[in-house]
XYZ file of C-alpha atoms in Angstrom:
707
model
C -0.271 -0.095 0.005
C 2.989 2.543 0.834
C 4.408 1.941 -2.579
C 1.010 3.055 -4.000
C 0.860 6.159 -1.538
C 4.481 7.243 -2.464
C 3.721 6.804 -6.227
C 0.433 8.592 -6.057
C 1.695 11.569 -4.398
C 4.807 11.927 -6.225
C 3.146 11.768 -9.458
C 0.079 13.797 -8.418
C 2.671 16.721 -7.566
C 4.575 16.038 -10.859
C 1.181 17.099 -12.481
C 0.883 20.210 -10.611
C -1.751 18.855 -8.276
C -1.838 19.810 -4.437
C -2.071 16.423 -2.622
C -3.488 15.694 0.817
C -2.997 12.605 2.904
C -6.053 11.482 4.863
C -4.628 9.543 7.839
C -6.722 7.089 9.530
C -8.656 5.909 6.679
C -12.608 7.102 6.490
C -12.438 8.027 10.171
C -9.973 10.699 9.192
C -12.161 12.222 5.980
C -15.035 12.229 8.951
C -13.079 13.897 11.474
C -11.297 16.352 9.462
C -8.935 18.897 11.033
C -5.243 17.542 11.252
C -6.108 14.271 10.007
C -6.273 15.798 6.205
C -2.358 17.146 5.799
C -0.646 18.527 2.573
C 1.656 15.723 1.291
C 5.398 16.738 0.135
C 7.948 14.835 -2.068
C 9.864 14.310 1.090
C 7.120 13.006 3.058
C 6.924 9.412 1.115
C 10.642 8.883 1.348
C 11.950 5.795 2.434
C 8.425 3.935 2.681
C 8.744 1.531 -0.248
C 10.137 -0.927 1.991
C 7.418 -0.876 4.871
C 4.694 -3.223 4.983
C 1.210 -2.120 6.317
C 0.225 1.561 5.424
C 2.002 4.776 6.948
C -0.646 6.884 6.832
C -2.812 4.353 8.716
C -6.194 2.765 8.137
C -9.189 2.403 10.224
C -12.827 0.672 9.804
C -15.074 3.575 10.281
C -18.717 3.197 11.371
C -19.310 6.972 11.384
C -18.963 6.754 7.357
C -21.522 4.073 7.159
C -24.115 6.464 7.891
C -25.224 9.575 5.671
C -24.292 12.115 8.481
C -20.835 11.133 8.691
C -20.559 10.936 4.897
C -21.936 14.488 5.097
C -19.440 15.642 7.361
C -16.591 14.163 5.076
C -18.084 15.895 1.914
C -18.003 19.175 4.451
C -14.214 18.700 5.034
C -13.528 17.625 1.528
C -15.125 21.009 -0.228
C -13.500 23.086 2.704
C -10.344 22.280 1.041
C -11.263 22.119 -2.449
C -10.516 18.512 -2.921
C -12.588 16.947 -5.700
C -10.384 13.869 -6.582
C -10.260 10.850 -4.124
C -7.757 8.028 -4.578
C -8.679 5.186 -2.351
C -6.411 2.030 -1.567
C -8.126 -0.704 0.085
C -10.662 -3.775 -0.113
C -13.906 -4.719 -0.745
C -15.499 -2.711 1.972
C -13.358 0.421 1.259
C -14.050 0.613 -2.231
C -17.821 -0.199 -1.762
C -17.878 2.755 0.542
C -16.249 5.161 -2.081
C -18.436 4.282 -4.971
C -21.378 4.894 -2.472
C -20.039 8.439 -1.669
C -19.421 9.138 -4.936
C -22.879 8.379 -6.085
C -24.629 10.523 -3.296
C -22.150 13.575 -3.732
C -24.411 15.953 -5.161
C -26.940 14.959 -2.508
C -24.656 15.522 0.196
C -23.624 18.948 -1.069
C -27.297 20.206 -1.330
C -28.156 19.198 2.120
C -24.695 21.077 3.396
C -25.790 24.241 1.489
C -29.371 23.803 3.039
C -27.797 23.278 6.176
C -25.618 26.417 5.798
C -22.432 24.705 6.213
C -21.063 25.493 2.874
C -22.200 28.232 0.295
C -23.711 27.750 -3.133
C -20.281 28.952 -4.757
C -18.547 26.224 -2.603
C -21.017 23.654 -3.990
C -20.556 24.610 -7.532
C -16.910 24.584 -7.195
C -16.725 21.013 -6.006
C -19.772 19.801 -8.026
C -17.963 16.719 -9.245
C -16.266 14.049 -7.138
C -13.618 11.718 -8.950
C -12.691 8.628 -7.727
C -10.054 6.055 -8.381
C -9.739 3.126 -6.609
C -6.801 0.743 -5.914
C -7.393 -2.680 -4.544
C -5.258 -3.464 -1.866
C -6.361 -7.026 -0.361
C -4.365 -10.076 0.416
C -7.268 -12.208 -0.757
C -7.075 -11.446 -4.513
C -10.730 -11.505 -4.222
C -11.663 -8.312 -6.654
C -13.123 -8.335 -10.174
C -11.345 -6.186 -12.620
C -7.705 -6.972 -11.465
C -6.023 -10.010 -12.032
C -3.617 -9.247 -8.741
C -4.623 -7.196 -5.875
C -1.897 -5.204 -4.003
C -0.702 -7.232 -1.155
C -1.429 -10.619 -2.578
C 2.006 -11.276 -3.749
C 3.590 -10.291 -0.599
C 0.996 -12.581 1.428
C 2.311 -15.543 -0.712
C 5.952 -14.704 0.141
C 4.996 -14.706 3.797
C 3.013 -18.233 3.562
C 5.883 -19.779 1.609
C 8.478 -18.666 4.078
C 6.557 -20.709 6.509
C 5.942 -23.220 4.459
C 9.555 -23.793 3.343
C 10.729 -23.602 7.028
C 8.161 -26.387 8.327
C 8.664 -28.674 5.482
C 12.321 -28.792 6.072
C 11.638 -30.257 9.553
C 8.960 -32.337 8.659
C 10.915 -34.173 5.818
C 13.208 -35.683 8.718
C 9.961 -36.697 10.830
C 7.668 -38.332 8.284
C 4.822 -36.091 9.121
C 1.664 -35.023 8.114
C 1.433 -31.038 7.672
C -1.542 -28.998 7.502
C -1.843 -25.180 7.109
C -4.481 -22.934 7.438
C -4.256 -19.862 5.275
C -6.558 -16.585 5.308
C -9.582 -16.333 3.086
C -13.013 -16.506 4.272
C -14.741 -16.147 0.708
C -11.810 -16.593 -1.711
C -9.546 -19.501 -1.986
C -6.749 -17.764 -4.047
C -4.030 -17.928 -1.675
C -4.576 -21.621 -0.320
C -4.841 -22.558 -4.143
C -1.676 -20.694 -5.258
C 0.256 -21.891 -2.019
C -1.086 -25.518 -2.878
C 0.659 -25.127 -6.154
C 3.674 -23.496 -5.304
C 4.500 -26.047 -2.714
C 2.971 -29.146 -4.546
C 0.479 -29.820 -1.588
C -1.183 -33.414 -1.406
C -4.800 -31.741 -1.091
C -6.387 -28.137 -1.064
C -9.737 -27.097 0.760
C -11.095 -24.064 -1.108
C -14.452 -22.634 -0.632
C -15.156 -22.248 -4.265
C -14.670 -26.127 -4.860
C -15.759 -28.150 -2.018
C -14.527 -31.598 -1.895
C -17.027 -34.543 -3.376
C -18.864 -36.579 -0.840
C -16.853 -38.963 1.242
C -13.925 -36.856 0.694
C -12.553 -38.429 4.164
C -12.111 -41.686 2.542
C -10.198 -40.215 -0.711
C -8.095 -37.908 1.276
C -6.807 -40.961 3.423
C -6.159 -43.237 0.478
C -4.101 -40.419 -1.119
C -1.913 -39.911 1.668
C -1.564 -43.471 2.161
C -0.579 -43.733 -1.601
C 1.863 -40.981 -1.165
C 3.535 -42.623 1.668
C 3.788 -45.906 -0.150
C 5.571 -44.032 -3.228
C 8.280 -43.004 -0.615
C 7.015 -39.684 0.155
C 8.162 -38.578 3.986
C 5.882 -35.756 4.027
C 2.249 -34.930 3.429
C 1.077 -31.435 3.062
C -2.653 -30.350 3.364
C -3.560 -26.608 2.869
C -6.883 -25.198 3.866
C -8.519 -22.069 3.365
C -10.219 -20.528 6.655
C -13.521 -20.385 4.769
C -13.227 -24.162 3.503
C -16.468 -26.072 3.805
C -18.288 -29.143 2.423
C -20.962 -29.649 -0.318
C -23.520 -28.995 2.309
C -22.097 -25.710 3.491
C -20.630 -27.184 6.743
C -17.125 -25.828 7.610
C -14.113 -28.043 7.172
C -11.534 -26.868 9.703
C -7.975 -27.830 10.030
C -8.631 -29.296 13.522
C -11.312 -31.540 11.731
C -8.544 -32.486 9.267
C -6.083 -33.254 12.145
C -8.443 -35.581 13.890
C -9.235 -37.225 10.673
C -5.743 -38.045 9.564
C -4.465 -38.866 13.155
C -7.403 -41.232 14.190
C -7.452 -43.041 10.618
C -4.038 -43.384 9.817
C -2.031 -42.949 12.925
C 0.114 -40.531 11.172
C 1.975 -37.817 13.346
C -0.018 -34.720 12.263
C 0.621 -30.980 13.077
C -1.480 -27.957 12.422
C -0.574 -24.283 11.700
C -2.878 -21.168 11.332
C -1.162 -18.413 9.792
C -3.631 -15.648 10.744
C -2.280 -12.088 10.377
C 1.300 -13.134 9.778
C 0.285 -12.908 6.362
C -0.686 -9.277 6.528
C 2.677 -8.015 7.765
C 6.106 -7.931 6.552
C 8.208 -6.111 3.675
C 6.139 -5.761 0.323
C 7.646 -8.016 -2.445
C 8.834 -6.334 -5.814
C 5.490 -7.225 -7.428
C 3.296 -5.272 -5.017
C 4.860 -2.404 -4.545
C -14.473 -8.823 -4.436
C -15.363 -10.427 -6.549
C -19.109 -9.065 -7.013
C -21.541 -10.821 -5.117
C -22.189 -13.194 -8.222
C -19.579 -15.487 -6.415
C -20.668 -15.665 -3.200
C -24.350 -16.314 -4.204
C -23.041 -18.963 -6.822
C -21.253 -20.695 -3.864
C -24.438 -20.284 -1.402
C -26.557 -21.921 -4.165
C -24.105 -24.769 -4.480
C -23.151 -23.840 -8.196
C -19.492 -24.301 -7.780
C -18.519 -24.565 -11.325
C -20.232 -21.304 -11.781
C -18.058 -20.013 -8.776
C -14.906 -21.365 -10.182
C -15.692 -19.628 -13.656
C -16.539 -16.245 -12.056
C -13.329 -15.989 -10.178
C -11.708 -15.727 -13.673
C -9.676 -17.563 -16.084
C -6.344 -17.392 -14.001
C -8.101 -18.939 -11.076
C -9.524 -21.542 -13.033
C -6.222 -22.439 -14.655
C -4.689 -22.696 -11.469
C -7.353 -25.207 -9.870
C -7.031 -27.344 -13.287
C -3.065 -27.553 -12.991
C -3.204 -28.107 -9.637
C -5.830 -31.206 -9.906
C -3.682 -32.516 -12.703
C -0.468 -32.480 -10.720
C -1.573 -33.486 -7.582
C -4.431 -35.880 -7.873
C -4.363 -38.081 -11.244
C -3.218 -41.298 -10.900
C -0.947 -42.404 -13.994
C -2.969 -44.387 -16.511
C -2.422 -47.964 -17.109
C -2.247 -47.725 -20.687
C 1.344 -46.399 -21.626
C 1.724 -44.176 -25.003
C 5.054 -45.656 -25.910
C 6.190 -41.923 -26.276
C 9.698 -41.025 -24.930
C 10.066 -37.088 -23.991
C 13.362 -35.631 -22.920
C 13.869 -32.527 -20.649
C 17.063 -30.548 -20.655
C 18.103 -27.351 -18.864
C 20.110 -24.908 -20.744
C 22.197 -21.683 -19.796
C 22.741 -20.037 -16.325
C 20.661 -21.811 -13.510
C 17.707 -19.664 -12.262
C 14.944 -20.215 -9.580
C 11.678 -21.822 -10.987
C 13.527 -24.195 -13.375
C 13.080 -27.094 -11.283
C 9.439 -26.158 -10.785
C 9.021 -26.557 -14.469
C 10.979 -29.881 -14.678
C 8.512 -31.292 -12.016
C 5.397 -30.287 -13.729
C 6.752 -31.393 -16.991
C 7.822 -34.631 -15.815
C 4.240 -35.215 -13.914
C 2.422 -33.991 -16.561
C 4.022 -36.310 -19.015
C 3.721 -39.486 -16.787
C 0.032 -38.627 -16.394
C -0.277 -38.556 -20.193
C 1.366 -42.114 -20.258
C 4.945 -40.920 -21.549
C 8.101 -42.276 -20.638
C 10.038 -38.989 -19.093
C 14.007 -38.756 -19.614
C 16.218 -36.282 -17.783
C 19.096 -35.072 -19.790
C 21.880 -33.747 -17.498
C 24.329 -30.698 -18.148
C 22.520 -29.391 -21.110
C 22.976 -29.965 -24.905
C 26.766 -31.454 -23.474
C 24.565 -34.163 -22.049
C 22.515 -34.798 -24.998
C 25.706 -35.315 -27.169
C 27.344 -37.585 -24.271
C 24.158 -39.786 -23.427
C 23.690 -38.502 -20.056
C 20.158 -39.644 -20.204
C 18.087 -41.360 -18.119
C 14.564 -42.136 -17.034
C 13.036 -39.828 -14.245
C 9.871 -40.753 -12.438
C 6.901 -39.345 -10.375
C 8.791 -39.403 -7.183
C 12.086 -38.431 -8.515
C 10.967 -34.806 -8.726
C 9.148 -34.684 -5.483
C 9.897 -31.476 -3.241
C 11.525 -29.868 -6.554
C 9.255 -26.805 -6.606
C 10.938 -24.925 -3.823
C 14.420 -25.593 -4.676
C 16.464 -22.955 -6.223
C 19.027 -23.582 -9.290
C 18.825 -26.648 -11.628
C 18.682 -30.178 -10.222
C 19.229 -31.963 -13.912
C 22.581 -29.523 -13.977
C 22.956 -27.035 -16.885
C 25.670 -25.599 -19.230
C 25.519 -22.675 -21.720
C 27.108 -24.944 -24.785
C 25.229 -24.578 -27.873
C 24.304 -27.654 -30.140
C 26.000 -26.669 -33.475
C 29.391 -28.467 -32.841
C 27.649 -31.533 -31.490
C 24.789 -32.246 -33.896
C 26.176 -35.513 -35.002
C 26.345 -37.028 -31.470
C 23.049 -35.620 -30.251
C 21.074 -37.032 -33.311
C 22.648 -40.431 -32.538
C 21.836 -40.191 -28.977
C 18.055 -38.983 -29.985
C 18.010 -42.115 -32.073
C 19.448 -44.446 -29.382
C 17.421 -43.376 -26.493
C 14.355 -43.141 -29.054
C 13.661 -39.487 -27.951
C 10.213 -38.340 -29.762
C 9.847 -34.843 -28.202
C 12.219 -32.428 -26.446
C 11.208 -29.730 -23.716
C 14.294 -27.121 -23.678
C 14.005 -25.157 -20.272
C 16.510 -22.150 -20.117
C 17.578 -18.552 -21.090
C 18.746 -17.258 -24.389
C 20.918 -20.097 -25.155
C 17.748 -22.407 -25.004
C 16.315 -20.247 -27.753
C 19.606 -20.329 -29.895
C 20.010 -23.994 -29.203
C 16.237 -24.764 -30.185
C 16.682 -22.586 -33.367
C 20.035 -24.367 -34.210
C 18.392 -27.650 -33.920
C 15.539 -26.740 -36.041
C 17.763 -25.387 -38.617
C 19.514 -28.424 -38.817
C 16.606 -30.836 -39.499
C 17.311 -30.881 -42.967
C 20.884 -32.591 -42.619
C 19.732 -34.790 -39.286
C 16.371 -36.543 -39.873
C 16.347 -37.536 -36.130
C 15.860 -33.820 -35.114
C 12.521 -33.953 -36.842
C 10.584 -34.066 -33.644
C 8.313 -31.525 -31.794
C 10.319 -29.330 -29.491
C 9.344 -26.641 -27.080
C 11.528 -23.974 -25.502
C 10.546 -22.418 -22.124
C 12.102 -19.214 -20.926
C 14.244 -19.546 -18.026
C 16.450 -16.819 -17.071
C 17.057 -14.010 -14.660
C 17.852 -11.621 -17.639
C 14.318 -11.966 -18.986
C 15.764 -11.620 -22.290
C 14.239 -14.423 -24.295
C 12.327 -13.608 -27.430
C 8.553 -14.503 -27.524
C 7.868 -14.150 -24.049
C 7.316 -10.866 -21.684
C 8.367 -12.564 -18.680
C 10.934 -15.703 -18.157
C 10.976 -17.941 -15.363
C 13.621 -16.613 -12.646
C 13.130 -13.232 -13.189
C 10.835 -12.676 -10.510
C 13.083 -13.893 -8.054
C 16.050 -12.275 -9.236
C 14.086 -9.215 -8.947
C 13.228 -9.819 -5.243
C 16.768 -10.413 -4.243
C 17.801 -7.417 -6.073
C 15.059 -5.237 -4.517
C 15.540 -6.572 -0.810
C 19.188 -6.131 -1.087
C 18.631 -2.368 -2.295
C 16.529 -1.975 1.091
C 18.970 -3.165 3.325
C 21.653 -1.071 1.680
C 19.458 2.147 1.857
C 18.663 1.271 5.558
C 22.238 0.943 6.182
C 22.293 4.467 5.721
C 19.487 5.589 7.666
C 21.721 6.885 10.357
C 24.181 8.535 8.612
C 23.897 11.645 6.170
C 24.338 12.259 2.565
C 25.055 8.839 1.108
C 24.794 7.748 -2.594
C 24.810 3.771 -3.377
C 25.817 2.688 -6.772
C 24.598 -1.190 -7.255
C 25.355 -3.076 -10.438
C 22.756 -5.641 -11.496
C 23.085 -8.924 -13.823
C 20.985 -9.095 -17.220
C 23.290 -9.360 -19.891
C 22.537 -6.570 -22.341
C 18.800 -6.774 -20.893
C 17.806 -3.750 -18.691
C 15.000 -5.376 -17.092
C 16.312 -6.133 -13.846
C 17.930 -2.813 -13.526
C 14.652 -1.069 -14.524
C 12.135 -2.918 -12.717
C 14.431 -3.224 -9.439
C 14.976 0.694 -9.914
C 10.979 1.012 -9.544
C 10.732 -1.388 -6.671
C 13.542 0.195 -4.759
C 13.024 3.712 -5.721
C 16.559 4.856 -7.483
C 17.433 7.915 -8.582
C 18.561 6.462 -11.992
C 19.151 3.183 -13.774
C 21.606 2.902 -16.313
C 20.775 0.181 -19.028
C 22.344 -0.694 -22.482
C 19.008 -0.236 -24.400
C 18.729 3.823 -23.388
C 21.881 5.309 -24.595
C 23.556 7.796 -21.691
C 26.189 10.337 -22.382
C 28.750 11.895 -20.020
C 26.198 14.650 -20.172
C 23.490 12.644 -18.554
C 25.976 11.148 -15.908
C 26.698 15.006 -14.784
C 22.693 15.804 -14.783
C 22.374 12.969 -12.425
C 25.038 13.999 -10.223
C 23.535 17.649 -10.132
C 20.240 16.279 -9.379
C 21.795 14.340 -6.466
C 23.606 17.260 -5.191
C 20.150 19.045 -5.053
C 18.443 16.429 -3.176
C 21.052 16.102 -0.644
C 19.564 19.604 0.335
C 16.371 18.440 1.028
C 15.384 16.120 4.036
C 16.051 13.126 1.880
C 19.950 12.474 2.495
C 20.167 9.196 -0.070
C 20.527 8.295 -3.471
C 20.457 5.079 -5.216
C 21.598 4.352 -8.697
C 21.542 0.898 -10.363
C 23.554 0.052 -13.537
C 23.165 -3.019 -15.702
C 26.347 -4.899 -15.925
C 26.557 -4.545 -19.825
C 25.142 -0.909 -19.754
C 28.290 0.770 -21.472
C 31.441 -0.602 -22.149
C 33.273 2.616 -21.234
C 30.823 4.032 -18.336
C 31.865 1.014 -16.078
C 30.605 0.639 -12.640
C 34.065 1.654 -11.335
C 33.954 4.795 -13.538
C 30.395 5.929 -12.297
C 31.689 5.280 -8.852
C 34.614 7.249 -9.278
C 32.816 10.465 -11.059
C 30.185 10.317 -8.580
C 32.629 10.320 -5.632
C 34.687 13.279 -7.287
C 31.737 15.328 -8.421
C 30.005 14.764 -5.047
C 32.998 15.831 -2.444
C 32.088 17.388 0.386
C 28.456 16.811 -0.543
C 27.825 13.371 -0.419
C 29.877 10.172 -0.523
C 29.496 7.134 -2.471
C 29.600 3.099 -1.900
C 29.429 0.533 -4.577
C 28.000 -2.946 -4.883
C 28.054 -5.409 -7.551
C 25.430 -8.378 -6.578
C 26.836 -10.665 -8.711
C 25.592 -14.430 -8.636
C 23.254 -14.096 -5.596
C 20.831 -12.869 -8.078
C 20.654 -16.311 -9.700
C 20.281 -18.506 -6.531
C 18.063 -18.496 -3.495
C 14.533 -20.295 -3.193
C 12.153 -19.466 -5.972
C 9.291 -16.887 -5.264
C 5.610 -18.114 -5.207
C 5.349 -16.329 -8.911
C 8.240 -18.248 -10.146
C 7.227 -21.475 -8.568
C 3.737 -21.155 -10.314
C 4.925 -19.686 -13.627
C 7.410 -22.624 -13.688
C 4.597 -25.173 -12.868
C 2.198 -23.620 -15.277
C 4.913 -23.645 -18.071
C 5.924 -27.102 -17.720
C 2.771 -28.552 -17.657
C 1.386 -26.512 -20.831
C 4.479 -27.492 -22.614
C 3.932 -31.236 -22.170
C 0.162 -31.140 -23.109
C 1.202 -28.866 -26.167
C 3.499 -31.597 -27.271
C 1.193 -34.543 -26.589
C -1.285 -32.804 -29.176
C 2.019 -32.122 -31.662
C 3.046 -35.667 -31.486
C -0.492 -36.885 -32.680
C -0.484 -34.263 -35.780
C 3.232 -35.435 -36.456
C 2.592 -39.362 -36.551
C 2.942 -40.744 -40.063
C 3.155 -44.238 -40.877
C 4.311 -45.847 -37.638
C 6.863 -43.216 -36.805
C 7.313 -39.526 -35.573
C 8.020 -36.912 -38.330
C 7.702 -33.183 -37.423
C 9.684 -30.663 -40.034
C 7.167 -27.930 -40.114
C 8.081 -24.389 -38.337
C 4.993 -24.954 -35.944
C 6.486 -28.072 -34.377
C 9.236 -26.207 -32.417
C 8.053 -23.190 -30.810
C 8.823 -21.139 -27.744
C 6.261 -20.868 -25.138
C 5.921 -17.516 -23.973
C 3.793 -15.314 -21.737
C 2.551 -12.506 -23.939
C -0.089 -9.954 -22.540
C -0.940 -12.014 -19.831
C -1.502 -15.300 -21.876
C 0.637 -18.572 -22.780
C 1.210 -18.688 -26.357
C 3.420 -20.814 -28.574
C 5.495 -19.238 -31.220
C 7.569 -21.123 -33.735
C 11.323 -20.339 -32.795
C 11.996 -19.439 -36.709
C 9.331 -16.830 -36.737
C 10.950 -14.937 -33.857
C 14.097 -14.634 -35.660
C 12.962 -11.468 -37.231
C 12.256 -9.853 -33.807
C 15.733 -10.693 -32.112
C 18.989 -8.674 -31.671
C 21.259 -11.544 -31.875
C 24.189 -9.335 -31.190
C 22.951 -8.344 -27.795
C 20.697 -11.319 -26.979
C 17.879 -9.114 -26.747
C 14.112 -9.298 -28.280
C 14.005 -5.847 -30.233
C 11.048 -4.589 -28.697
C 10.374 -4.652 -25.095
C 7.605 -3.917 -23.283
C 8.973 -2.382 -19.935
C 10.684 0.168 -21.723
C 7.525 2.146 -21.849
C 7.466 2.453 -18.094
C 10.832 3.672 -17.493
C 9.452 7.594 -17.686
C 7.527 6.538 -14.361
C 10.759 5.818 -12.405
C 12.417 9.163 -13.498
C 8.967 11.078 -12.374
C 9.022 9.382 -9.127
C 12.981 10.469 -8.784
C 11.616 13.826 -9.489
C 13.074 14.657 -13.062
C 10.934 16.889 -15.152
C 10.361 14.994 -17.980
C 7.288 14.599 -20.417
C 5.030 11.626 -19.805
C 2.899 10.633 -22.647
C -0.476 9.160 -20.991
C -2.111 8.780 -24.154
C -1.274 5.460 -25.169
C -2.887 3.201 -22.529
C -2.013 0.102 -23.912
C 1.881 0.789 -23.178
C 1.166 0.548 -19.599
C -0.917 -2.468 -19.602
C 1.280 -4.761 -17.640
C 1.352 -2.508 -14.702
C -2.126 -0.603 -15.230
C -4.630 -3.173 -16.328
C -7.503 -2.045 -18.402
C -10.924 -3.146 -17.696
C -11.578 -4.944 -20.767
C -9.002 -7.274 -20.278
C -10.031 -8.751 -16.844
C -9.143 -12.435 -17.535
C -5.799 -13.677 -17.438
């Protein structure tokens, strides 16, 4: 919420508006006086990394009745405020809408009562409201993600990760209750992200006799060698008759029937707290009605495409037993390029989805080298247990491209009867896929369906707006920048220069700049000269004269061959002498490691599952005279996230939109939001707001509600 407050204040001031803080929510609006205060540029400094809300928020009885709203209207009219930004959940935004609809009536009554003049009423005749959804339940229509949801998932996953490590050693069943009275979003995404055995959500109550089914599932998992069972329960979980299903009930069932050592944790308000994640910085009454009437399929659909996809992916990966009939198809999975968080989640879901389809799944170790050297072995359902939360690459990965090894690779594809290939990795994975396709004319063995899944911290794979691993890297950089900035809280006037990874792609530097509140972010895509560097130094000198005594500069590792991080550090140190001192940090490989964020776990899980389903269909299309033969362009694709939907695009088609020298796509959506970072750092620049679509990854348009 604080990130939204900060941006609203600064962009408001940039447009020339007067911006006021209303302290303590609607109560402050009703009480007026000192609760409504002018906001300044400096007053929102150093609040990006704070959880909760700095200006306070209160549930307000007075605002629920007309007299209270009349008093609030009088306070706004007196200050000439006719635009209201409301950040909150269902209650707050419903209240705001009611206030707006009766605004003219309230003004009439205020004039009648002699509290405001006719002239005042004329001046304030129209009230504009913008609502931003801040709610950890993600239970609002018109937005795919509410402010706070991603951070709540971070808190939950930290708890799950810490508990599952101890439970692994003790053979336990572990029940976790998460918030969500009417919305199972947090429970569902948590279940996907940790590979839970069962999830209870209000939208989809379990079938009758679920108790027997649950006990069968847990016993089955134990017999397959699993030492740990995880059950996730939303606080609003219920059965088909609307009776609550509580974590204590489930604990009793599992302990009594199976004799398993069972532990329960109720997360409660822990989920609301903590530092906001990088991403953050009700549903209409229809869903509730559908649930009340037992129309659970409708309730699921009304939640939107994304929720529905999550549910189906979860059900496929957790619930279905592998079929008795095998397809006799062998699908190989390989990791290519640098390791990143979320790769293992993609491998796990691809392996399990393949097994569900009746295929034999093969793991290739150490990239294309392993494919050439025959480091290929079968991988099983339990072989990938617990992989979702593991960082790096469990299969092992290398950067080598296949060109020099095509002969050996073809021989091994034939030797191991590989019928389809999943390539998970960064720009090398794309390049490798392209090289294999281009060699199809010479090596018939390469005429098999292939899919490339983008996974790299750099987010530089053509055909996708996002790569698996970039979110985790972004969170690592952001939290490091937070710590670095906090280290200067006691000292006066310090500027930090931080180097980020990303190759020639400025995505990490730009997005971390937005999330951490940087003064500048130098990237290769936006040329900068010595004049720009001087201007940035002057800007910081000016900033140090205000109450904000800190600066943060980000530099992408390859932004400029001559203006290196050392050069920029030396320049700033020299020019800032006597005004500020400088420190530099090169973040290095910490950005690749660590446990994956909830976003990367789920993104990886969905991508892995979707890729194998697509290959299964392709294999049917390519089956001729008793063998697989795939040589069309559309039989080798990149699976990418484009404008919030997952699409398959032929690797050969993407050549035209790729800058191979710098290993980046030619058009990158996030370039359009760079001006916002400059405005938030108090640069006086022009912002073109006419093109709404440019912002659509950040500002969702109402037409595109479904993900």
